[in-house]
Backbone as JSON, one array per atom type, in Angstrom:
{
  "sequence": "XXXXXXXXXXXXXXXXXXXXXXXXXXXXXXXXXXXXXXXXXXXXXXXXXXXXXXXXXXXXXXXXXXXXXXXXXXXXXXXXXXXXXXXXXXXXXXXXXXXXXXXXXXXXXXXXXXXXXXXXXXXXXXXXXXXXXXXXXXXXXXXXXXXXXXXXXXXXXXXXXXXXXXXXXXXXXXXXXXXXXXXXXXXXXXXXXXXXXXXXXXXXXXXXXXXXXXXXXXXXXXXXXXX",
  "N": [[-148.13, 83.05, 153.61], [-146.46, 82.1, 150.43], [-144.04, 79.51, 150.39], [-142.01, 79.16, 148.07], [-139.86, 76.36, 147.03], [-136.71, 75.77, 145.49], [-135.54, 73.1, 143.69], [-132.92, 70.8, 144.37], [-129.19, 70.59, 143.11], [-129.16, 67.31, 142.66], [-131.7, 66.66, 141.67], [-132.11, 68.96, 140.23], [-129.83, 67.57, 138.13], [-131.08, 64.93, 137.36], [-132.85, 66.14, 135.58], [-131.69, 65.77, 133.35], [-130.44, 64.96, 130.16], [-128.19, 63.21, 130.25], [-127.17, 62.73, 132.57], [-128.75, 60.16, 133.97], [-127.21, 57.92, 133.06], [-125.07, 57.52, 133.74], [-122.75, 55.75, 135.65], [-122.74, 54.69, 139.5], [-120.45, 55.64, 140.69], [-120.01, 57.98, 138.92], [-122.01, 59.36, 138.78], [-121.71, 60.06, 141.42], [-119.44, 62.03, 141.46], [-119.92, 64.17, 139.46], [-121.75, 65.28, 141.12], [-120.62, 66.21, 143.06], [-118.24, 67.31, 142.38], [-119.25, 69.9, 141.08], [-120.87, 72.99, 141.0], [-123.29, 75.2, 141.75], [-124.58, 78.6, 140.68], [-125.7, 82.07, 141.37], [-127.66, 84.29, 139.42], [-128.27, 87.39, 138.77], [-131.68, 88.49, 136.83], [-130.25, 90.0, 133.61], [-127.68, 89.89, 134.04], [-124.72, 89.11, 133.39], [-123.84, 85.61, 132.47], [-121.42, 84.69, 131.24], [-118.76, 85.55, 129.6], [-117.78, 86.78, 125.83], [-114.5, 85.52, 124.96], [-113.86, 85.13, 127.15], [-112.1, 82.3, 129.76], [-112.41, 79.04, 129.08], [-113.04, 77.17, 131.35], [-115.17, 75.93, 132.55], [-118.23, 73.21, 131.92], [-121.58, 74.12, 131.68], [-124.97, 74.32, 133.0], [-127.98, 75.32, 132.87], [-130.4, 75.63, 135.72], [-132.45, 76.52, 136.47], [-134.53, 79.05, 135.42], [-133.76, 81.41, 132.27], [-131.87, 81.69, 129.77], [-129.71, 83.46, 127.19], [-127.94, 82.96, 124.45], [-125.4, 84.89, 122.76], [-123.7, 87.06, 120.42], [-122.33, 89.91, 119.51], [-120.9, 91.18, 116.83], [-117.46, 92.7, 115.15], [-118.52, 94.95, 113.86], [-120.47, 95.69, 114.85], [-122.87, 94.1, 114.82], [-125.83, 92.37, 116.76], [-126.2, 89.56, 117.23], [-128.58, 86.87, 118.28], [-127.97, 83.4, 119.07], [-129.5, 81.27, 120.54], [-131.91, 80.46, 122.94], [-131.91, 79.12, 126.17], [-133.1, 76.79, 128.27], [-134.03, 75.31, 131.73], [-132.63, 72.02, 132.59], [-130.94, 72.13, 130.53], [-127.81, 72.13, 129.19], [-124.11, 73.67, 127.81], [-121.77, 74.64, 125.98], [-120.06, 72.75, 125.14], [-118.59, 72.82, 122.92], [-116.71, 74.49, 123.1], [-114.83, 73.71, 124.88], [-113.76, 71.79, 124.07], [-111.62, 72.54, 122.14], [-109.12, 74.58, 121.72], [-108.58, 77.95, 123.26], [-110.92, 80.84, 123.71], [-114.18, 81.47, 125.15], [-116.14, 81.79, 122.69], [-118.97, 83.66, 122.89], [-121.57, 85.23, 124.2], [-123.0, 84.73, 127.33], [-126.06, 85.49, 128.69], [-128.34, 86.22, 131.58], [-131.78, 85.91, 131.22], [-133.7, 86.47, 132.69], [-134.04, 85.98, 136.65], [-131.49, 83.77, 137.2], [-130.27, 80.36, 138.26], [-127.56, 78.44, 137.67], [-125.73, 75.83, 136.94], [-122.02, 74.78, 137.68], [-119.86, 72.52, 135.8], [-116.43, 71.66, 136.76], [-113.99, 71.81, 134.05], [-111.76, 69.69, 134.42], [-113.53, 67.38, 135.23], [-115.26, 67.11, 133.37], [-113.58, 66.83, 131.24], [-112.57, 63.88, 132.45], [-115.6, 62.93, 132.42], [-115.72, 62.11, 129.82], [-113.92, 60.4, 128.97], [-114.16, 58.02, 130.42], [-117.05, 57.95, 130.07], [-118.91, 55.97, 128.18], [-121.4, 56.44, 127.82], [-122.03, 59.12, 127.98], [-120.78, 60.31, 125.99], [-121.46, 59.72, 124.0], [-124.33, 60.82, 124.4], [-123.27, 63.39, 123.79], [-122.11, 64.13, 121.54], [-124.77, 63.81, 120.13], [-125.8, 65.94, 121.2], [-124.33, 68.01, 119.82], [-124.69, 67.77, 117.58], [-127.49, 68.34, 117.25], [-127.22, 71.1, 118.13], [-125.79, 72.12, 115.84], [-127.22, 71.47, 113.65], [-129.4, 73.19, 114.92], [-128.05, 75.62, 114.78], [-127.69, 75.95, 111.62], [-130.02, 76.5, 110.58], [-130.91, 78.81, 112.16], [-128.98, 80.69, 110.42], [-130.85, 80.26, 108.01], [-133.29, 81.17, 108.97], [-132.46, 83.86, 109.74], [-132.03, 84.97, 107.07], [-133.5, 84.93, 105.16], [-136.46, 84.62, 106.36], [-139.53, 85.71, 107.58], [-140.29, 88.07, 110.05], [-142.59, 87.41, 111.47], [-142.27, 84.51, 110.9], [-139.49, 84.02, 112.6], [-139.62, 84.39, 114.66], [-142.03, 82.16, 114.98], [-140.16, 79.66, 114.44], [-138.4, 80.35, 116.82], [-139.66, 80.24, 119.0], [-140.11, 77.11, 118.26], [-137.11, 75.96, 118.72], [-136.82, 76.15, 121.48], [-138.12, 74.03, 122.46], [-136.44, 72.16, 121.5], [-135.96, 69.13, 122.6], [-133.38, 67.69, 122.36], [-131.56, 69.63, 122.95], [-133.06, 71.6, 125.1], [-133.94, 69.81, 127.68], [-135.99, 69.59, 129.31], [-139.44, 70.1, 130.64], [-142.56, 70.29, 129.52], [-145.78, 70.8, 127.23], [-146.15, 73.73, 127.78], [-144.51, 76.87, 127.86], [-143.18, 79.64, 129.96], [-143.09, 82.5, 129.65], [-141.99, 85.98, 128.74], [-143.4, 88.51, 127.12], [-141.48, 90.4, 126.53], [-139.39, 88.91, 127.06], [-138.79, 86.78, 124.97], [-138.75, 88.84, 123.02], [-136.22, 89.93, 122.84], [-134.68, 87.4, 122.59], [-135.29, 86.94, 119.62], [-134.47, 89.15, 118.85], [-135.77, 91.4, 118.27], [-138.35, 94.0, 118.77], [-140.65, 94.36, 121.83], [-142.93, 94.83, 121.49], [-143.67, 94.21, 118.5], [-142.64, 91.43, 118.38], [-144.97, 90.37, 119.96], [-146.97, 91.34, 118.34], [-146.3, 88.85, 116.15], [-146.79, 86.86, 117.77], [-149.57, 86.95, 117.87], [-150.27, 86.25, 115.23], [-149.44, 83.83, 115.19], [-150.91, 82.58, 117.27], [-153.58, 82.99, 116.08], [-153.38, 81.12, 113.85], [-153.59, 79.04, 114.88], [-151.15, 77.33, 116.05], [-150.17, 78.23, 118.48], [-151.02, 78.68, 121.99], [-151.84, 81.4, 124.42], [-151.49, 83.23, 127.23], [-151.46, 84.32, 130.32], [-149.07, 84.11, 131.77], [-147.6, 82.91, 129.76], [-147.31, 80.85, 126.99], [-148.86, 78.16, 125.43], [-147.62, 75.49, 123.43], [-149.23, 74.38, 120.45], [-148.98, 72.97, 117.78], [-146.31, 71.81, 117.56], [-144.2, 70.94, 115.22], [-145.81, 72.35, 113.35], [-145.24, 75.06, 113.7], [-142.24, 74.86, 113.63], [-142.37, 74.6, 111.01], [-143.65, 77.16, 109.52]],
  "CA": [[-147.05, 83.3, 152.67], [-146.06, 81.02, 149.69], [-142.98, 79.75, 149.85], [-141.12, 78.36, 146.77], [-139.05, 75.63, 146.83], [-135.87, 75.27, 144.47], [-134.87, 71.77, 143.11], [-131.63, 70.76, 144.18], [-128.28, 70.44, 142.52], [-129.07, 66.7, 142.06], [-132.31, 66.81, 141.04], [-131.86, 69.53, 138.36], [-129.61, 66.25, 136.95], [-132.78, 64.29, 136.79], [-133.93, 66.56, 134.05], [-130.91, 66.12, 131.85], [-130.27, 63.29, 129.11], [-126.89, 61.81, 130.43], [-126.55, 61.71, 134.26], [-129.56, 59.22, 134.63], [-126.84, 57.17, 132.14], [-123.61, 57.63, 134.76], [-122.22, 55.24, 136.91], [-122.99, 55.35, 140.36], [-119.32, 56.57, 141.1], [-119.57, 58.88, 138.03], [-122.67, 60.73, 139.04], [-121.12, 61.08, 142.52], [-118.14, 62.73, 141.13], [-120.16, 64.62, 138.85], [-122.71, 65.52, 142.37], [-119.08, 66.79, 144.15], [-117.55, 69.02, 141.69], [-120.03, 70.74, 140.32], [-121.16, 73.8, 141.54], [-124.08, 75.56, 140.92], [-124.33, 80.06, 140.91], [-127.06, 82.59, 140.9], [-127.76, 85.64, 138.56], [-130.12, 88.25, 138.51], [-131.88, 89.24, 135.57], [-129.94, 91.09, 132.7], [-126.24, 89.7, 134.27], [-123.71, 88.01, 132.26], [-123.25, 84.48, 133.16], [-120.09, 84.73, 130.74], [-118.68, 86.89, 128.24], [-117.44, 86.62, 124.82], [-113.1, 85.94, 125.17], [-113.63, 84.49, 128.35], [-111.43, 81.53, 129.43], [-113.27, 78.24, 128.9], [-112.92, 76.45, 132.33], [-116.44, 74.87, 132.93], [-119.49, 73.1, 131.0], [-122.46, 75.06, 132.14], [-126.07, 73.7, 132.54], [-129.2, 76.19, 133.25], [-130.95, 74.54, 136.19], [-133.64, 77.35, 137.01], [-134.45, 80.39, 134.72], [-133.52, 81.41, 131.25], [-130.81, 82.23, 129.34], [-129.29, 83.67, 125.87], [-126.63, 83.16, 124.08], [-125.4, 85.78, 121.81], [-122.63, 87.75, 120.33], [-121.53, 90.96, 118.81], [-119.46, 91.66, 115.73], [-116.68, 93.82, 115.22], [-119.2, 96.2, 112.73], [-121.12, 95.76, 116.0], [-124.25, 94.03, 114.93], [-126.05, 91.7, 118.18], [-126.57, 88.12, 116.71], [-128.92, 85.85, 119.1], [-127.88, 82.3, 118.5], [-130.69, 80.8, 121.29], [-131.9, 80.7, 124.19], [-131.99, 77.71, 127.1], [-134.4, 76.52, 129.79], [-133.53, 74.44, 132.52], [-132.11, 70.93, 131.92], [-129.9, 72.48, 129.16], [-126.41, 72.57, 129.47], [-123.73, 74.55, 126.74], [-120.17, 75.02, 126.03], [-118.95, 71.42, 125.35], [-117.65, 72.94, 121.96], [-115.7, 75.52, 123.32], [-114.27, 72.52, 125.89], [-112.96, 70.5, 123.19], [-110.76, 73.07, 121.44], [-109.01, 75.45, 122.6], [-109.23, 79.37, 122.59], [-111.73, 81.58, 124.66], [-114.92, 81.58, 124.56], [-116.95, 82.8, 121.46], [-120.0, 84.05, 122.77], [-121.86, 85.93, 125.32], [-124.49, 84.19, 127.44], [-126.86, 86.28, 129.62], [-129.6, 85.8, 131.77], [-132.99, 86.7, 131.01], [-134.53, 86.81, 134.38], [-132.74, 85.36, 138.09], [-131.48, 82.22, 136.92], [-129.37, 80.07, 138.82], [-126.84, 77.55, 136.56], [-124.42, 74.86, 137.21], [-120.95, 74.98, 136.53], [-118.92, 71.57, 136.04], [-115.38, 71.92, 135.83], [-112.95, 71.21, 132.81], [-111.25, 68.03, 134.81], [-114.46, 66.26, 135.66], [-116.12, 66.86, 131.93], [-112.6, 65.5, 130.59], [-112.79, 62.7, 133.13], [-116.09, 61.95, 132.04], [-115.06, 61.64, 128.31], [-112.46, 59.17, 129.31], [-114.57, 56.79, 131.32], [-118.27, 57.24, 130.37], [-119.56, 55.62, 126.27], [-122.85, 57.28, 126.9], [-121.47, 60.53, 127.55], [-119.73, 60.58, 124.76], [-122.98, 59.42, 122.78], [-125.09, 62.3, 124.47], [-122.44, 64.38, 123.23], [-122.68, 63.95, 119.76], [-126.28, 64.2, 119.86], [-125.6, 67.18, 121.86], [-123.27, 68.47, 118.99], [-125.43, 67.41, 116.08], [-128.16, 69.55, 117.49], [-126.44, 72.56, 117.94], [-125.53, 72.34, 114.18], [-128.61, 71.52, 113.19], [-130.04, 74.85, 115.03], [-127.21, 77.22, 113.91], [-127.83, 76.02, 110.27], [-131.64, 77.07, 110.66], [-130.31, 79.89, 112.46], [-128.8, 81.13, 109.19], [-131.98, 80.35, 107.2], [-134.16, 82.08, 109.61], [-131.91, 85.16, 109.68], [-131.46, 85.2, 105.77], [-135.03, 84.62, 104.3], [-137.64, 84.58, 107.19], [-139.89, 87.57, 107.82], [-140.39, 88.29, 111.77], [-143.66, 85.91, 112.06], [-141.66, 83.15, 111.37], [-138.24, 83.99, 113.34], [-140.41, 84.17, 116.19], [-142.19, 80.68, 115.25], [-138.49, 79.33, 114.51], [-137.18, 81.06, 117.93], [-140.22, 78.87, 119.55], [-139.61, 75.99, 118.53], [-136.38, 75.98, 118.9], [-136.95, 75.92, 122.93], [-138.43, 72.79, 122.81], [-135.45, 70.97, 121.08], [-135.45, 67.99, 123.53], [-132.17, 67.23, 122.58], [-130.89, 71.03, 123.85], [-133.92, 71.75, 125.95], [-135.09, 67.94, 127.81], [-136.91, 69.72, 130.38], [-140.89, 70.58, 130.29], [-144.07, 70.06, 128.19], [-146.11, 72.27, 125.78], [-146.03, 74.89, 128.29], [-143.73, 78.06, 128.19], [-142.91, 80.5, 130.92], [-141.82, 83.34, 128.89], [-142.36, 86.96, 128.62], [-143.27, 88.8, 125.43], [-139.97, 91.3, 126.21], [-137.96, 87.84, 127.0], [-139.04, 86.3, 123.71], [-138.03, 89.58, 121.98], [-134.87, 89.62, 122.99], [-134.49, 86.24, 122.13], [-135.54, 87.23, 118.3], [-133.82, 90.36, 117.93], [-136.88, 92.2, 118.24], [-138.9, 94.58, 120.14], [-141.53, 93.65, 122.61], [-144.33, 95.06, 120.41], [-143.1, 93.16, 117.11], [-142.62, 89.85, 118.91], [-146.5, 90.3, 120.58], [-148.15, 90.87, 116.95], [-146.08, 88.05, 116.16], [-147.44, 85.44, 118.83], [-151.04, 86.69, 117.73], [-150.71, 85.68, 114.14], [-149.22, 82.31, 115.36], [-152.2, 82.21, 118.23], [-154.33, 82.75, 114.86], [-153.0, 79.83, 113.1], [-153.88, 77.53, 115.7], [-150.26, 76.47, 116.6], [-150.02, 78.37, 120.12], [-152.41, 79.32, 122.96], [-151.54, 82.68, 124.75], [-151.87, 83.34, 128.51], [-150.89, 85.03, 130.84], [-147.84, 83.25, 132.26], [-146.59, 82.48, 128.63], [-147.52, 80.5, 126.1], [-148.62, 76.42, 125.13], [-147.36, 75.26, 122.02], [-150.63, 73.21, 120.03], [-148.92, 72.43, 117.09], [-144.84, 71.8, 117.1], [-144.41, 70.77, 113.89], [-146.37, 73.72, 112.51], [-144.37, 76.2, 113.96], [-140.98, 74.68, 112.74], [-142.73, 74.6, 109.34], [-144.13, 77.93, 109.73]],
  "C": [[-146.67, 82.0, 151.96], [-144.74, 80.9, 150.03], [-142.45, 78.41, 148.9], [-139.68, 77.78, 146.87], [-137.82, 75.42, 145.74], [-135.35, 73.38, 144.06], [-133.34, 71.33, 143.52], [-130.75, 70.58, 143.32], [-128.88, 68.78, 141.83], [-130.6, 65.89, 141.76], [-132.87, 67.49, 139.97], [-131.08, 68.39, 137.48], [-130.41, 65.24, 136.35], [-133.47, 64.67, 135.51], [-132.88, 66.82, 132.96], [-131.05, 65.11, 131.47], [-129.16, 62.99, 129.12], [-126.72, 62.03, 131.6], [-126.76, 60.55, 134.84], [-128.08, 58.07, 133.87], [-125.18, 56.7, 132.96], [-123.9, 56.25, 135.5], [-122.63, 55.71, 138.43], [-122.08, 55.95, 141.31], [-119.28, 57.66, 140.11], [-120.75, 60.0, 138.14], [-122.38, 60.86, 140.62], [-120.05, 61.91, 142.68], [-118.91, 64.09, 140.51], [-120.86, 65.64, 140.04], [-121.34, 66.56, 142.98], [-118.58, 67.67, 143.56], [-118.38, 69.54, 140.86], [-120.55, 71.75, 141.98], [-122.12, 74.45, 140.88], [-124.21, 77.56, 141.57], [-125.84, 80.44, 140.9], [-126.52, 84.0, 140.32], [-128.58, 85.97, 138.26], [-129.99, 88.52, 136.74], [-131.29, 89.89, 134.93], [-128.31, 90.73, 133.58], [-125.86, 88.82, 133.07], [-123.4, 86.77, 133.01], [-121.6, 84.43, 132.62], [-119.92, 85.16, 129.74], [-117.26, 86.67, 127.43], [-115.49, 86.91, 125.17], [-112.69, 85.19, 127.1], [-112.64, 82.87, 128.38], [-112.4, 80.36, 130.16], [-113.23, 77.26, 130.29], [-114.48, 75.38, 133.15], [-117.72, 74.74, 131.84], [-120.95, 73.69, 132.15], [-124.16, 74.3, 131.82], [-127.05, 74.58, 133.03], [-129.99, 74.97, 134.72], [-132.25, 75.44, 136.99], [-133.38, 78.37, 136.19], [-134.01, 80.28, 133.38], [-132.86, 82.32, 130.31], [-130.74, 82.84, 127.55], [-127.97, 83.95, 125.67], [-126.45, 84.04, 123.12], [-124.03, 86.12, 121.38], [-122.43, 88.65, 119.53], [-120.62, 91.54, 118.14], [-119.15, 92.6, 115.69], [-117.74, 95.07, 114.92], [-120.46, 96.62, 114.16], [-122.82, 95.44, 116.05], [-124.66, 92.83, 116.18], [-126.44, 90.44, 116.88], [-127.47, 86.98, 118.0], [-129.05, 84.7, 118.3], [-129.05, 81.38, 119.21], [-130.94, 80.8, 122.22], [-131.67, 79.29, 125.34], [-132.59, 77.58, 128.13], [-133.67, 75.74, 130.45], [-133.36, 72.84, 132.47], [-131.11, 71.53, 130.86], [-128.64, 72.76, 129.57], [-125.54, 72.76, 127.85], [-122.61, 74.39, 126.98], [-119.49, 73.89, 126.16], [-118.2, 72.01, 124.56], [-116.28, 73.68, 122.34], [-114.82, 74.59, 124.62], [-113.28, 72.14, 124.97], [-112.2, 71.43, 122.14], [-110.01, 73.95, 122.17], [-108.82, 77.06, 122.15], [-110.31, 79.35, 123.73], [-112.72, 80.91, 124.19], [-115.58, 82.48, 123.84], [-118.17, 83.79, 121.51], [-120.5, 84.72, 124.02], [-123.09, 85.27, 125.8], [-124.98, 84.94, 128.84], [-128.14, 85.67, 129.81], [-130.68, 86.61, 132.0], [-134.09, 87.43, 131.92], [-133.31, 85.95, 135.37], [-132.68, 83.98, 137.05], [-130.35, 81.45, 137.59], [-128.81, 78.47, 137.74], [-125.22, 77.1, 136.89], [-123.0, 74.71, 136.52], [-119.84, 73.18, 137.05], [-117.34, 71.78, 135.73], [-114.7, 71.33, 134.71], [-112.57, 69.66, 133.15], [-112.31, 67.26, 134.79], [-115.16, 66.46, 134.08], [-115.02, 66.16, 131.35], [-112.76, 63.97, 131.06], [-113.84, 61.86, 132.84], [-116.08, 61.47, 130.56], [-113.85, 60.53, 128.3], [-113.04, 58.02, 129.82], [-116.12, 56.7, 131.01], [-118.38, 57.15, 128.74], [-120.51, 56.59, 126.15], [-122.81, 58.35, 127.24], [-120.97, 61.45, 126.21], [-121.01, 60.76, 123.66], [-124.15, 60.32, 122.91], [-124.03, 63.63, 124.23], [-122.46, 64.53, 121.73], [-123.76, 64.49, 119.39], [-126.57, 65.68, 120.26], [-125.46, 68.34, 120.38], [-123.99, 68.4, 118.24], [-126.6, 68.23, 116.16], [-128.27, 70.62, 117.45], [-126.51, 73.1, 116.5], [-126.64, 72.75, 113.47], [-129.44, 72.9, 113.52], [-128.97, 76.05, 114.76], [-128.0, 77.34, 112.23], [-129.17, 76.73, 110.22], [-131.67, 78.21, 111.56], [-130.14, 81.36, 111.46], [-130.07, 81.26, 108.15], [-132.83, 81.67, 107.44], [-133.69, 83.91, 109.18], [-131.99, 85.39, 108.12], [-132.52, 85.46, 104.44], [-136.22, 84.33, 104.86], [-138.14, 85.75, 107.48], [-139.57, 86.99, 110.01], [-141.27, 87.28, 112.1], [-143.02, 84.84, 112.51], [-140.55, 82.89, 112.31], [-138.87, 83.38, 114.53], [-140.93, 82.59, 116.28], [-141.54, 79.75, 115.56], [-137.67, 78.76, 115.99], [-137.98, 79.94, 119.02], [-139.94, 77.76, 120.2], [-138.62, 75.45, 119.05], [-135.8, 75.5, 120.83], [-137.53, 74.99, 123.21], [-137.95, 71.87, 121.68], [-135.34, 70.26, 121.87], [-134.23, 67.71, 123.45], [-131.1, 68.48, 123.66], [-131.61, 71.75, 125.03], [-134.36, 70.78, 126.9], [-136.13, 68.71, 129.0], [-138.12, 70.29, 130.27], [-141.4, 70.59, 129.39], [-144.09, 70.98, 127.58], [-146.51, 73.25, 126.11], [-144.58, 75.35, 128.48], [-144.03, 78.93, 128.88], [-142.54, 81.55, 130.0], [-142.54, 84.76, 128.96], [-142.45, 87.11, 127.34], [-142.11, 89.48, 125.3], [-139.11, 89.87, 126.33], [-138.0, 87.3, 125.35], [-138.79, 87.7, 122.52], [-136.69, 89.94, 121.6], [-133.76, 88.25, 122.46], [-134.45, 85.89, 120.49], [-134.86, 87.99, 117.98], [-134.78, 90.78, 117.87], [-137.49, 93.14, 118.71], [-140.09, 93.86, 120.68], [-142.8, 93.46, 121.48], [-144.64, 94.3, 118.98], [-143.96, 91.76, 117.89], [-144.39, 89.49, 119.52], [-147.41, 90.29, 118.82], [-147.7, 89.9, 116.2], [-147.12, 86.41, 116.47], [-148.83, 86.1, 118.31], [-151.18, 85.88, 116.71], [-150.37, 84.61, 114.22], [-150.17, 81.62, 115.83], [-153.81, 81.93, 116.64], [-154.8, 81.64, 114.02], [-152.95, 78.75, 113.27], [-152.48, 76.89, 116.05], [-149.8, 76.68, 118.03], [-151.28, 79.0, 120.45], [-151.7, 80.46, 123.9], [-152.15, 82.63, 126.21], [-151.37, 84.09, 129.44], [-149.9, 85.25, 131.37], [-147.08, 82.77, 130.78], [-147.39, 82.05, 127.83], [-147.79, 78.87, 126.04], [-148.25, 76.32, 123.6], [-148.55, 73.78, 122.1], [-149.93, 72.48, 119.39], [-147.34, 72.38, 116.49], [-144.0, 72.54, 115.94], [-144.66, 72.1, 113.33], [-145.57, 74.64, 112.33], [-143.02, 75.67, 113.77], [-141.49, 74.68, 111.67], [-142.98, 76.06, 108.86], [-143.74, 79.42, 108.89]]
}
């Protein structure tokens, strides 16, 4: 019998871009109040109106964020792999939160509370400075968000929706291999399974991904943000 190991709490921090950057009292604070959950497939990690009490980081499995307007159409804003953590914005204002984030398969995901993310905005520079970058990212993929949705056929959403998962700045964790299903990746588009699959051929076509059975490699980045 195999058995599969999980990563701990403070080696899922290993694969982000600001703990390695902590203090060595500020990632043992960070190590202490944090807590990390599990959720099966197709649960809500947290739902749209909710009250904003922790920054949230994926640290196994894979998520989507989304949300549903009044008129009741589904909007997916993106998805997140492990290393990725979400919800500074909704930290730094106040008001619920805006959005609904569910997980795609089991995923288990860390929750820091409110005090210790303030705390570290008070005491760490390069927190602050992977915050920004954090923030400037985000933007950057809503705005192309909007594009996508507004003037992209399906090929490209999907190329788009991709790339998008290997934003290092919102993604830092793993190479030019993806884990993904063709139903997770449709979901992730707004799509159906069947769509999103003649999709990934004409991309596999075009020489920018390789197709397998376990997911997908991305060949050619670039391409597929151009795409």
């Amino acid at each position: 019998m195999t058995v599969i190991t999980r990563p701990s709490l403070a080696e899922s921090l290993n694969r982000t871009a600001w703990a390695d950057a902590l203090t060595p009292e500020q990632r043992t604070r960070v190590e202490r109040d944090t807590v990390e959950r599990f959720f099966e497939g197709g649960s809500y990690v947290c739902r749209k109106g909710d009250p904003v009490n922790y920054w949230m980081g994926v640290t196994d499995g894979l998520l989507k964020m989304s949300s549903v307007s009044p008129q009741g159409k589904a909007v997916t804003f993106t998805g997140m792999l492990a290393g990725g953590w979400f919800g500074e914005g909704s930290l730094l204002k106040p008001g619920g939160r805006l959005y609904d984030v569910v997980a795609l398969r089991d995923s288990h995901v860390a929750f820091m509370p409110r005090a210790t993310f303030n705390w570290l905005l008070d005491n760490s520079i390069a927190f602050n400075r992977f915050l920004l970058n954090q923030l400037n990212a985000r933007l950057g993929l809503f705005i192309s968000l909007i594009e996508v949705d507004r003037s992209l056929d399906a090929d490209a959403r999907v190329a788009r929706c991709i790339a998008s998962l290997f934003n290092r700045d919102l993604n830092p964790a793993g190479g030019a291999e993806l884990q993904i299903s063709q139903e997770e990746l449709g979901y992730l588009c707004s799509m159906s399974r069947q769509r999103a699959n003649q999709a990934l051929q004409v991309l596999e076509r075009a020489g920018l991904l390789k197709l397998d059975y376990r997911g997908l490699t991305v060949l050619d980045l670039d391409g597929l943000r151009r795409f």
